Amino acid sequence: MDFLKTKALRQAIHSRERGLCFYCLRRLTPLVRCLDHVVPLARRGGNSCRNLVSCCLECNSQKGERPAGDFLRWLYREGRLTPAELTARLRALDSLASGKLPPPLPALANPLPRKRRSVTSVHFVNSG
């Protein structure tokens, strides 16, 4: 499924991260958040929920075409992640790739058509 296709699907990715940058764990606001391809498009990454994360603009621009694991290790070396945070982020990256972090999918407006009732008789009430 292409999670860049609709606003609702993009929002599902943001919701999965619970308002935090997937990489640096910074609190995100709608003005500084974006979606990032864990495996960049240039390296044949796709738009699936396993390859998209919500992140801050700074991490998105600094990551570039690097693999996500390499970028997380760089954040650690820069002092932006603690050892425990690095370990947790690398585990989250593995969970994401294996499909263990599905986003909350938006409910469909009308997933199944309803059966129409046939009108067999109509009763009018005379109120006068």
PDB file of N, CA and C in Angstrom, residues 11-109:
ATOM      1  N   GLN A  11      -1.015  10.530   7.758  1.00  0.00           N
ATOM      2  CA  GLN A  11      -1.289  10.793   9.176  1.00  0.00           C
ATOM      3  C   GLN A  11      -1.123   9.530  10.014  1.00  0.00           C
ATOM      4  N   ALA A  12      -1.463   8.379   9.439  1.00  0.00           N
ATOM      5  CA  ALA A  12      -1.308   7.118  10.167  1.00  0.00           C
ATOM      6  C   ALA A  12       0.160   6.871  10.530  1.00  0.00           C
ATOM      7  N   ILE A  13       1.064   7.224   9.638  1.00  0.00           N
ATOM      8  CA  ILE A  13       2.506   7.077   9.932  1.00  0.00           C
ATOM      9  C   ILE A  13       2.897   8.019  11.068  1.00  0.00           C
ATOM     10  N   HIS A  14       2.434   9.273  11.004  1.00  0.00           N
ATOM     11  CA  HIS A  14       2.736  10.224  12.081  1.00  0.00           C
ATOM     12  C   HIS A  14       2.163   9.730  13.410  1.00  0.00           C
ATOM     13  N   SER A  15       0.952   9.183  13.381  1.00  0.00           N
ATOM     14  CA  SER A  15       0.318   8.690  14.608  1.00  0.00           C
ATOM     15  C   SER A  15       1.095   7.532  15.219  1.00  0.00           C
ATOM     16  N   ARG A  16       1.635   6.675  14.375  1.00  0.00           N
ATOM     17  CA  ARG A  16       2.397   5.524  14.871  1.00  0.00           C
ATOM     18  C   ARG A  16       3.578   5.978  15.727  1.00  0.00           C
ATOM     19  N   GLU A  17       4.220   7.077  15.354  1.00  0.00           N
ATOM     20  CA  GLU A  17       5.389   7.557  16.105  1.00  0.00           C
ATOM     21  C   GLU A  17       5.004   8.372  17.343  1.00  0.00           C
ATOM     22  N   ARG A  18       3.707   8.600  17.535  1.00  0.00           N
ATOM     23  CA  ARG A  18       3.183   9.275  18.740  1.00  0.00           C
ATOM     24  C   ARG A  18       3.782  10.663  18.979  1.00  0.00           C
ATOM     25  N   GLY A  19       3.957  11.398  17.902  1.00  0.00           N
ATOM     26  CA  GLY A  19       4.409  12.785  18.038  1.00  0.00           C
ATOM     27  C   GLY A  19       5.901  12.965  18.258  1.00  0.00           C
ATOM     28  N   LEU A  20       6.686  11.906  18.058  1.00  0.00           N
ATOM     29  CA  LEU A  20       8.137  12.000  18.238  1.00  0.00           C
ATOM     30  C   LEU A  20       8.853  11.694  16.926  1.00  0.00           C
ATOM     31  N   CYS A  21      10.015  12.316  16.754  1.00  0.00           N
ATOM     32  CA  CYS A  21      10.862  11.999  15.611  1.00  0.00           C
ATOM     33  C   CYS A  21      11.365  10.566  15.786  1.00  0.00           C
ATOM     34  N   PHE A  22      11.198   9.738  14.770  1.00  0.00           N
ATOM     35  CA  PHE A  22      11.642   8.349  14.843  1.00  0.00           C
ATOM     36  C   PHE A  22      13.138   8.264  15.139  1.00  0.00           C
ATOM     37  N   TYR A  23      13.905   9.209  14.641  1.00  0.00           N
ATOM     38  CA  TYR A  23      15.365   9.156  14.774  1.00  0.00           C
ATOM     39  C   TYR A  23      15.875   9.778  16.074  1.00  0.00           C
ATOM     40  N   CYS A  24      15.621  11.061  16.295  1.00  0.00           N
ATOM     41  CA  CYS A  24      16.220  11.749  17.451  1.00  0.00           C
ATOM     42  C   CYS A  24      15.288  11.853  18.657  1.00  0.00           C
ATOM     43  N   LEU A  25      14.051  11.408  18.527  1.00  0.00           N
ATOM     44  CA  LEU A  25      13.049  11.390  19.594  1.00  0.00           C
ATOM     45  C   LEU A  25      12.587  12.779  20.025  1.00  0.00           C
ATOM     46  N   ARG A  26      12.856  13.777  19.211  1.00  0.00           N
ATOM     47  CA  ARG A  26      12.390  15.135  19.493  1.00  0.00           C
ATOM     48  C   ARG A  26      10.866  15.195  19.349  1.00  0.00           C
ATOM     49  N   ARG A  27      10.213  15.995  20.187  1.00  0.00           N
ATOM     50  CA  ARG A  27       8.770  16.208  20.090  1.00  0.00           C
ATOM     51  C   ARG A  27       8.496  16.961  18.792  1.00  0.00           C
ATOM     52  N   LEU A  28       7.524  16.483  18.024  1.00  0.00           N
ATOM     53  CA  LEU A  28       7.209  17.086  16.726  1.00  0.00           C
ATOM     54  C   LEU A  28       5.938  17.908  16.783  1.00  0.00           C
ATOM     55  N   THR A  29       5.918  18.949  15.982  1.00  0.00           N
ATOM     56  CA  THR A  29       4.695  19.703  15.745  1.00  0.00           C
ATOM     57  C   THR A  29       4.393  19.564  14.253  1.00  0.00           C
ATOM     58  N   PRO A  30       3.147  19.807  13.852  1.00  0.00           N
ATOM     59  CA  PRO A  30       2.831  19.696  12.428  1.00  0.00           C
ATOM     60  C   PRO A  30       3.717  20.554  11.524  1.00  0.00           C
ATOM     61  N   LEU A  31       4.303  21.618  12.048  1.00  0.00           N
ATOM     62  CA  LEU A  31       5.142  22.497  11.221  1.00  0.00           C
ATOM     63  C   LEU A  31       6.550  21.950  10.994  1.00  0.00           C
ATOM     64  N   VAL A  32       7.026  21.078  11.875  1.00  0.00           N
ATOM     65  CA  VAL A  32       8.406  20.586  11.729  1.00  0.00           C
ATOM     66  C   VAL A  32       8.482  19.090  11.491  1.00  0.00           C
ATOM     67  N   ARG A  33       7.371  18.465  11.177  1.00  0.00           N
ATOM     68  CA  ARG A  33       7.415  17.026  10.937  1.00  0.00           C
ATOM     69  C   ARG A  33       7.291  16.724   9.443  1.00  0.00           C
ATOM     70  N   CYS A  34       7.850  15.600   9.080  1.00  0.00           N
ATOM     71  CA  CYS A  34       7.756  15.150   7.692  1.00  0.00           C
ATOM     72  C   CYS A  34       7.880  13.631   7.700  1.00  0.00           C
ATOM     73  N   LEU A  35       7.738  13.047   6.546  1.00  0.00           N
ATOM     74  CA  LEU A  35       7.912  11.603   6.417  1.00  0.00           C
ATOM     75  C   LEU A  35       9.246  11.335   5.745  1.00  0.00           C
ATOM     76  N   ASP A  36       9.928  10.311   6.223  1.00  0.00           N
ATOM     77  CA  ASP A  36      11.224   9.950   5.666  1.00  0.00           C
ATOM     78  C   ASP A  36      11.204   8.492   5.229  1.00  0.00           C
ATOM     79  N   HIS A  37      11.877   8.229   4.128  1.00  0.00           N
ATOM     80  CA  HIS A  37      12.058   6.865   3.659  1.00  0.00           C
ATOM     81  C   HIS A  37      13.247   6.259   4.402  1.00  0.00           C
ATOM     82  N   VAL A  38      13.015   5.214   5.170  1.00  0.00           N
ATOM     83  CA  VAL A  38      14.088   4.548   5.903  1.00  0.00           C
ATOM     84  C   VAL A  38      15.145   4.072   4.908  1.00  0.00           C
ATOM     85  N   VAL A  39      14.700   3.351   3.890  1.00  0.00           N
ATOM     86  CA  VAL A  39      15.570   3.006   2.763  1.00  0.00           C
ATOM     87  C   VAL A  39      15.232   4.033   1.689  1.00  0.00           C
ATOM     88  N   PRO A  40      16.157   4.923   1.358  1.00  0.00           N
ATOM     89  CA  PRO A  40      15.860   6.005   0.416  1.00  0.00           C
ATOM     90  C   PRO A  40      15.363   5.491  -0.936  1.00  0.00           C
ATOM     91  N   LEU A  41      14.555   6.309  -1.579  1.00  0.00           N
ATOM     92  CA  LEU A  41      14.051   5.964  -2.909  1.00  0.00           C
ATOM     93  C   LEU A  41      15.202   5.694  -3.865  1.00  0.00           C
ATOM     94  N   ALA A  42      16.294   6.428  -3.699  1.00  0.00           N
ATOM     95  CA  ALA A  42      17.468   6.240  -4.559  1.00  0.00           C
ATOM     96  C   ALA A  42      18.082   4.846  -4.382  1.00  0.00           C
ATOM     97  N   ARG A  43      17.781   4.200  -3.257  1.00  0.00           N
ATOM     98  CA  ARG A  43      18.283   2.840  -3.005  1.00  0.00           C
ATOM     99  C   ARG A  43      17.151   1.819  -3.117  1.00  0.00           C
ATOM    100  N   ARG A  44      16.138   2.177  -3.872  1.00  0.00           N
ATOM    101  CA  ARG A  44      14.991   1.314  -4.178  1.00  0.00           C
ATOM    102  C   ARG A  44      14.046   1.096  -2.998  1.00  0.00           C
ATOM    103  N   GLY A  45      13.987   2.058  -2.073  1.00  0.00           N
ATOM    104  CA  GLY A  45      13.000   1.991  -1.000  1.00  0.00           C
ATOM    105  C   GLY A  45      11.636   2.384  -1.547  1.00  0.00           C
ATOM    106  N   GLY A  46      10.591   1.925  -0.921  1.00  0.00           N
ATOM    107  CA  GLY A  46       9.242   2.210  -1.401  1.00  0.00           C
ATOM    108  C   GLY A  46       8.456   3.071  -0.429  1.00  0.00           C
ATOM    109  N   ASN A  47       7.170   3.172  -0.673  1.00  0.00           N
ATOM    110  CA  ASN A  47       6.277   4.004   0.140  1.00  0.00           C
ATOM    111  C   ASN A  47       5.410   3.176   1.079  1.00  0.00           C
ATOM    112  N   SER A  48       5.883   1.999   1.474  1.00  0.00           N
ATOM    113  CA  SER A  48       5.098   1.154   2.380  1.00  0.00           C
ATOM    114  C   SER A  48       5.259   1.655   3.819  1.00  0.00           C
ATOM    115  N   CYS A  49       4.376   1.174   4.679  1.00  0.00           N
ATOM    116  CA  CYS A  49       4.453   1.567   6.095  1.00  0.00           C
ATOM    117  C   CYS A  49       5.715   1.021   6.756  1.00  0.00           C
ATOM    118  N   ARG A  50       6.346   0.021   6.148  1.00  0.00           N
ATOM    119  CA  ARG A  50       7.600  -0.521   6.682  1.00  0.00           C
ATOM    120  C   ARG A  50       8.805   0.337   6.309  1.00  0.00           C
ATOM    121  N   ASN A  51       8.617   1.285   5.408  1.00  0.00           N
ATOM    122  CA  ASN A  51       9.740   2.093   4.950  1.00  0.00           C
ATOM    123  C   ASN A  51       9.546   3.584   5.200  1.00  0.00           C
ATOM    124  N   LEU A  52       8.458   3.975   5.814  1.00  0.00           N
ATOM    125  CA  LEU A  52       8.207   5.393   6.101  1.00  0.00           C
ATOM    126  C   LEU A  52       8.137   5.617   7.600  1.00  0.00           C
ATOM    127  N   VAL A  53       8.773   6.697   8.050  1.00  0.00           N
ATOM    128  CA  VAL A  53       8.705   7.088   9.460  1.00  0.00           C
ATOM    129  C   VAL A  53       8.455   8.586   9.540  1.00  0.00           C
ATOM    130  N   SER A  54       7.878   8.987  10.652  1.00  0.00           N
ATOM    131  CA  SER A  54       7.686  10.401  10.940  1.00  0.00           C
ATOM    132  C   SER A  54       8.963  10.913  11.598  1.00  0.00           C
ATOM    133  N   CYS A  55       9.456  12.041  11.107  1.00  0.00           N
ATOM    134  CA  CYS A  55      10.687  12.582  11.688  1.00  0.00           C
ATOM    135  C   CYS A  55      10.681  14.110  11.593  1.00  0.00           C
ATOM    136  N   CYS A  56      11.653  14.716  12.260  1.00  0.00           N
ATOM    137  CA  CYS A  56      11.788  16.170  12.210  1.00  0.00           C
ATOM    138  C   CYS A  56      12.492  16.559  10.906  1.00  0.00           C
ATOM    139  N   LEU A  57      12.300  17.791  10.510  1.00  0.00           N
ATOM    140  CA  LEU A  57      12.914  18.274   9.277  1.00  0.00           C
ATOM    141  C   LEU A  57      14.434  18.194   9.330  1.00  0.00           C
ATOM    142  N   GLU A  58      14.991  18.463  10.507  1.00  0.00           N
ATOM    143  CA  GLU A  58      16.447  18.434  10.653  1.00  0.00           C
ATOM    144  C   GLU A  58      16.999  17.032  10.394  1.00  0.00           C
ATOM    145  N   CYS A  59      16.392  16.011  11.006  1.00  0.00           N
ATOM    146  CA  CYS A  59      16.859  14.642  10.771  1.00  0.00           C
ATOM    147  C   CYS A  59      16.653  14.239   9.314  1.00  0.00           C
ATOM    148  N   ASN A  60      15.537  14.630   8.739  1.00  0.00           N
ATOM    149  CA  ASN A  60      15.270  14.274   7.341  1.00  0.00           C
ATOM    150  C   ASN A  60      16.358  14.828   6.429  1.00  0.00           C
ATOM    151  N   SER A  61      16.719  16.090   6.637  1.00  0.00           N
ATOM    152  CA  SER A  61      17.725  16.694   5.757  1.00  0.00           C
ATOM    153  C   SER A  61      19.128  16.167   6.055  1.00  0.00           C
ATOM    154  N   GLN A  62      19.434  15.871   7.317  1.00  0.00           N
ATOM    155  CA  GLN A  62      20.758  15.369   7.662  1.00  0.00           C
ATOM    156  C   GLN A  62      20.959  13.911   7.265  1.00  0.00           C
ATOM    157  N   LYS A  63      19.901  13.134   7.284  1.00  0.00           N
ATOM    158  CA  LYS A  63      20.013  11.717   6.922  1.00  0.00           C
ATOM    159  C   LYS A  63      20.335  11.553   5.450  1.00  0.00           C
ATOM    160  N   GLY A  64      19.681  12.335   4.617  1.00  0.00           N
ATOM    161  CA  GLY A  64      19.932  12.236   3.182  1.00  0.00           C
ATOM    162  C   GLY A  64      19.679  10.842   2.658  1.00  0.00           C
ATOM    163  N   GLU A  65      20.644  10.292   1.945  1.00  0.00           N
ATOM    164  CA  GLU A  65      20.501   8.963   1.351  1.00  0.00           C
ATOM    165  C   GLU A  65      21.195   7.875   2.169  1.00  0.00           C
ATOM    166  N   ARG A  66      21.581   8.208   3.418  1.00  0.00           N
ATOM    167  CA  ARG A  66      22.221   7.216   4.288  1.00  0.00           C
ATOM    168  C   ARG A  66      21.205   6.164   4.739  1.00  0.00           C
ATOM    169  N   PRO A  67      21.650   4.952   4.963  1.00  0.00           N
ATOM    170  CA  PRO A  67      20.768   3.968   5.602  1.00  0.00           C
ATOM    171  C   PRO A  67      20.410   4.440   7.017  1.00  0.00           C
ATOM    172  N   ALA A  68      19.219   4.111   7.460  1.00  0.00           N
ATOM    173  CA  ALA A  68      18.727   4.592   8.757  1.00  0.00           C
ATOM    174  C   ALA A  68      19.624   4.158   9.914  1.00  0.00           C
ATOM    175  N   GLY A  69      20.113   2.915   9.892  1.00  0.00           N
ATOM    176  CA  GLY A  69      20.988   2.452  10.968  1.00  0.00           C
ATOM    177  C   GLY A  69      22.260   3.274  11.072  1.00  0.00           C
ATOM    178  N   ASP A  70      22.851   3.591   9.930  1.00  0.00           N
ATOM    179  CA  ASP A  70      24.051   4.434   9.921  1.00  0.00           C
ATOM    180  C   ASP A  70      23.739   5.823  10.461  1.00  0.00           C
ATOM    181  N   PHE A  71      22.575   6.359  10.101  1.00  0.00           N
ATOM    182  CA  PHE A  71      22.197   7.688  10.579  1.00  0.00           C
ATOM    183  C   PHE A  71      21.976   7.679  12.095  1.00  0.00           C
ATOM    184  N   LEU A  72      21.345   6.634  12.613  1.00  0.00           N
ATOM    185  CA  LEU A  72      21.135   6.542  14.061  1.00  0.00           C
ATOM    186  C   LEU A  72      22.472   6.484  14.799  1.00  0.00           C
ATOM    187  N   ARG A  73      23.411   5.743  14.263  1.00  0.00           N
ATOM    188  CA  ARG A  73      24.743   5.673  14.890  1.00  0.00           C
ATOM    189  C   ARG A  73      25.449   7.028  14.829  1.00  0.00           C
ATOM    190  N   TRP A  74      25.248   7.776  13.764  1.00  0.00           N
ATOM    191  CA  TRP A  74      25.813   9.118  13.649  1.00  0.00           C
ATOM    192  C   TRP A  74      25.194  10.042  14.707  1.00  0.00           C
ATOM    193  N   LEU A  75      23.857   9.935  14.903  1.00  0.00           N
ATOM    194  CA  LEU A  75      23.207  10.742  15.951  1.00  0.00           C
ATOM    195  C   LEU A  75      23.802  10.430  17.322  1.00  0.00           C
ATOM    196  N   TYR A  76      24.096   9.173  17.569  1.00  0.00           N
ATOM    197  CA  TYR A  76      24.722   8.779  18.825  1.00  0.00           C
ATOM    198  C   TYR A  76      26.109   9.408  18.959  1.00  0.00           C
ATOM    199  N   ARG A  77      26.919   9.317  17.921  1.00  0.00           N
ATOM    200  CA  ARG A  77      28.271   9.901  17.960  1.00  0.00           C
ATOM    201  C   ARG A  77      28.222  11.414  18.144  1.00  0.00           C
ATOM    202  N   GLU A  78      27.167  12.044  17.632  1.00  0.00           N
ATOM    203  CA  GLU A  78      27.001  13.490  17.786  1.00  0.00           C
ATOM    204  C   GLU A  78      26.449  13.872  19.165  1.00  0.00           C
ATOM    205  N   GLY A  79      26.126  12.881  19.988  1.00  0.00           N
ATOM    206  CA  GLY A  79      25.605  13.146  21.332  1.00  0.00           C
ATOM    207  C   GLY A  79      24.121  13.452  21.373  1.00  0.00           C
ATOM    208  N   ARG A  80      23.419  13.148  20.299  1.00  0.00           N
ATOM    209  CA  ARG A  80      21.977  13.434  20.265  1.00  0.00           C
ATOM    210  C   ARG A  80      21.137  12.251  20.719  1.00  0.00           C
ATOM    211  N   LEU A  81      21.753  11.082  20.888  1.00  0.00           N
ATOM    212  CA  LEU A  81      21.092   9.902  21.437  1.00  0.00           C
ATOM    213  C   LEU A  81      21.979   9.302  22.510  1.00  0.00           C
ATOM    214  N   THR A  82      21.361   8.804  23.579  1.00  0.00           N
ATOM    215  CA  THR A  82      22.102   8.079  24.608  1.00  0.00           C
ATOM    216  C   THR A  82      22.325   6.647  24.119  1.00  0.00           C
ATOM    217  N   PRO A  83      23.203   5.896  24.783  1.00  0.00           N
ATOM    218  CA  PRO A  83      23.370   4.491  24.386  1.00  0.00           C
ATOM    219  C   PRO A  83      22.053   3.702  24.436  1.00  0.00           C
ATOM    220  N   ALA A  84      21.248   3.931  25.469  1.00  0.00           N
ATOM    221  CA  ALA A  84      19.966   3.227  25.588  1.00  0.00           C
ATOM    222  C   ALA A  84      19.016   3.637  24.463  1.00  0.00           C
ATOM    223  N   GLU A  85      19.002   4.924  24.126  1.00  0.00           N
ATOM    224  CA  GLU A  85      18.144   5.388  23.031  1.00  0.00           C
ATOM    225  C   GLU A  85      18.585   4.803  21.695  1.00  0.00           C
ATOM    226  N   LEU A  86      19.900   4.734  21.477  1.00  0.00           N
ATOM    227  CA  LEU A  86      20.406   4.137  20.237  1.00  0.00           C
ATOM    228  C   LEU A  86      19.961   2.679  20.130  1.00  0.00           C
ATOM    229  N   THR A  87      20.117   1.934  21.201  1.00  0.00           N
ATOM    230  CA  THR A  87      19.705   0.532  21.206  1.00  0.00           C
ATOM    231  C   THR A  87      18.213   0.393  20.919  1.00  0.00           C
ATOM    232  N   ALA A  88      17.403   1.230  21.571  1.00  0.00           N
ATOM    233  CA  ALA A  88      15.949   1.192  21.365  1.00  0.00           C
ATOM    234  C   ALA A  88      15.582   1.569  19.934  1.00  0.00           C
ATOM    235  N   ARG A  89      16.266   2.566  19.361  1.00  0.00           N
ATOM    236  CA  ARG A  89      15.961   2.992  17.991  1.00  0.00           C
ATOM    237  C   ARG A  89      16.352   1.912  16.983  1.00  0.00           C
ATOM    238  N   LEU A  90      17.485   1.241  17.213  1.00  0.00           N
ATOM    239  CA  LEU A  90      17.899   0.170  16.310  1.00  0.00           C
ATOM    240  C   LEU A  90      16.921  -1.005  16.382  1.00  0.00           C
ATOM    241  N   ARG A  91      16.420  -1.296  17.593  1.00  0.00           N
ATOM    242  CA  ARG A  91      15.395  -2.340  17.732  1.00  0.00           C
ATOM    243  C   ARG A  91      14.113  -1.931  17.019  1.00  0.00           C
ATOM    244  N   ALA A  92      13.723  -0.658  17.176  1.00  0.00           N
ATOM    245  CA  ALA A  92      12.517  -0.168  16.497  1.00  0.00           C
ATOM    246  C   ALA A  92      12.681  -0.264  14.983  1.00  0.00           C
ATOM    247  N   LEU A  93      13.870   0.002  14.502  1.00  0.00           N
ATOM    248  CA  LEU A  93      14.155  -0.099  13.072  1.00  0.00           C
ATOM    249  C   LEU A  93      13.971  -1.542  12.591  1.00  0.00           C
ATOM    250  N   ASP A  94      14.461  -2.505  13.366  1.00  0.00           N
ATOM    251  CA  ASP A  94      14.269  -3.919  13.033  1.00  0.00           C
ATOM    252  C   ASP A  94      12.790  -4.294  13.074  1.00  0.00           C
ATOM    253  N   SER A  95      12.084  -3.819  14.089  1.00  0.00           N
ATOM    254  CA  SER A  95      10.650  -4.102  14.202  1.00  0.00           C
ATOM    255  C   SER A  95       9.877  -3.515  13.031  1.00  0.00           C
ATOM    256  N   LEU A  96      10.255  -2.317  12.635  1.00  0.00           N
ATOM    257  CA  LEU A  96       9.609  -1.663  11.498  1.00  0.00           C
ATOM    258  C   LEU A  96       9.797  -2.494  10.233  1.00  0.00           C
ATOM    259  N   ALA A  97      11.030  -2.921   9.978  1.00  0.00           N
ATOM    260  CA  ALA A  97      11.338  -3.682   8.773  1.00  0.00           C
ATOM    261  C   ALA A  97      10.624  -5.030   8.741  1.00  0.00           C
ATOM    262  N   SER A  98      10.392  -5.613   9.919  1.00  0.00           N
ATOM    263  CA  SER A  98       9.737  -6.916   9.963  1.00  0.00           C
ATOM    264  C   SER A  98       8.214  -6.815  10.041  1.00  0.00           C
ATOM    265  N   GLY A  99       7.694  -5.599   9.998  1.00  0.00           N
ATOM    266  CA  GLY A  99       6.240  -5.416  10.001  1.00  0.00           C
ATOM    267  C   GLY A  99       5.600  -5.451  11.370  1.00  0.00           C
ATOM    268  N   LYS A 100       6.392  -5.339  12.422  1.00  0.00           N
ATOM    269  CA  LYS A 100       5.853  -5.393  13.785  1.00  0.00           C
ATOM    270  C   LYS A 100       5.379  -4.039  14.297  1.00  0.00           C
ATOM    271  N   LEU A 101       5.518  -2.982  13.499  1.00  0.00           N
ATOM    272  CA  LEU A 101       5.055  -1.649  13.896  1.00  0.00           C
ATOM    273  C   LEU A 101       4.055  -1.104  12.869  1.00  0.00           C
ATOM    274  N   PRO A 102       2.917  -1.759  12.729  1.00  0.00           N
ATOM    275  CA  PRO A 102       1.954  -1.256  11.742  1.00  0.00           C
ATOM    276  C   PRO A 102       1.329   0.050  12.230  1.00  0.00           C
ATOM    277  N   PRO A 103       1.051   0.957  11.316  1.00  0.00           N
ATOM    278  CA  PRO A 103       0.393   2.196  11.717  1.00  0.00           C
ATOM    279  C   PRO A 103      -1.095   1.954  11.943  1.00  0.00           C
ATOM    280  N   PRO A 104      -1.725   2.795  12.757  1.00  0.00           N
ATOM    281  CA  PRO A 104      -3.177   2.665  12.925  1.00  0.00           C
ATOM    282  C   PRO A 104      -3.858   3.116  11.635  1.00  0.00           C
ATOM    283  N   LEU A 105      -4.488   2.202  10.951  1.00  0.00           N
ATOM    284  CA  LEU A 105      -5.110   2.543   9.672  1.00  0.00           C
ATOM    285  C   LEU A 105      -6.407   3.297   9.883  1.00  0.00           C
ATOM    286  N   PRO A 106      -6.650   4.298   9.042  1.00  0.00           N
ATOM    287  CA  PRO A 106      -7.898   5.049   9.164  1.00  0.00           C
ATOM    288  C   PRO A 106      -9.083   4.159   8.820  1.00  0.00           C
ATOM    289  N   ALA A 107     -10.191   4.373   9.512  1.00  0.00           N
ATOM    290  CA  ALA A 107     -11.407   3.613   9.233  1.00  0.00           C
ATOM    291  C   ALA A 107     -11.965   4.044   7.884  1.00  0.00           C
ATOM    292  N   LEU A 108     -12.444   3.086   7.166  1.00  0.00           N
ATOM    293  CA  LEU A 108     -13.060   3.402   5.880  1.00  0.00           C
ATOM    294  C   LEU A 108     -14.430   4.010   6.128  1.00  0.00           C
ATOM    295  N   ALA A 109     -14.810   4.948   5.291  1.00  0.00           N
ATOM    296  CA  ALA A 109     -16.090   5.632   5.460  1.00  0.00           C
ATOM    297  C   ALA A 109     -17.252   4.643   5.405  1.00  0.00           C
TER     298      ALA A 109
END
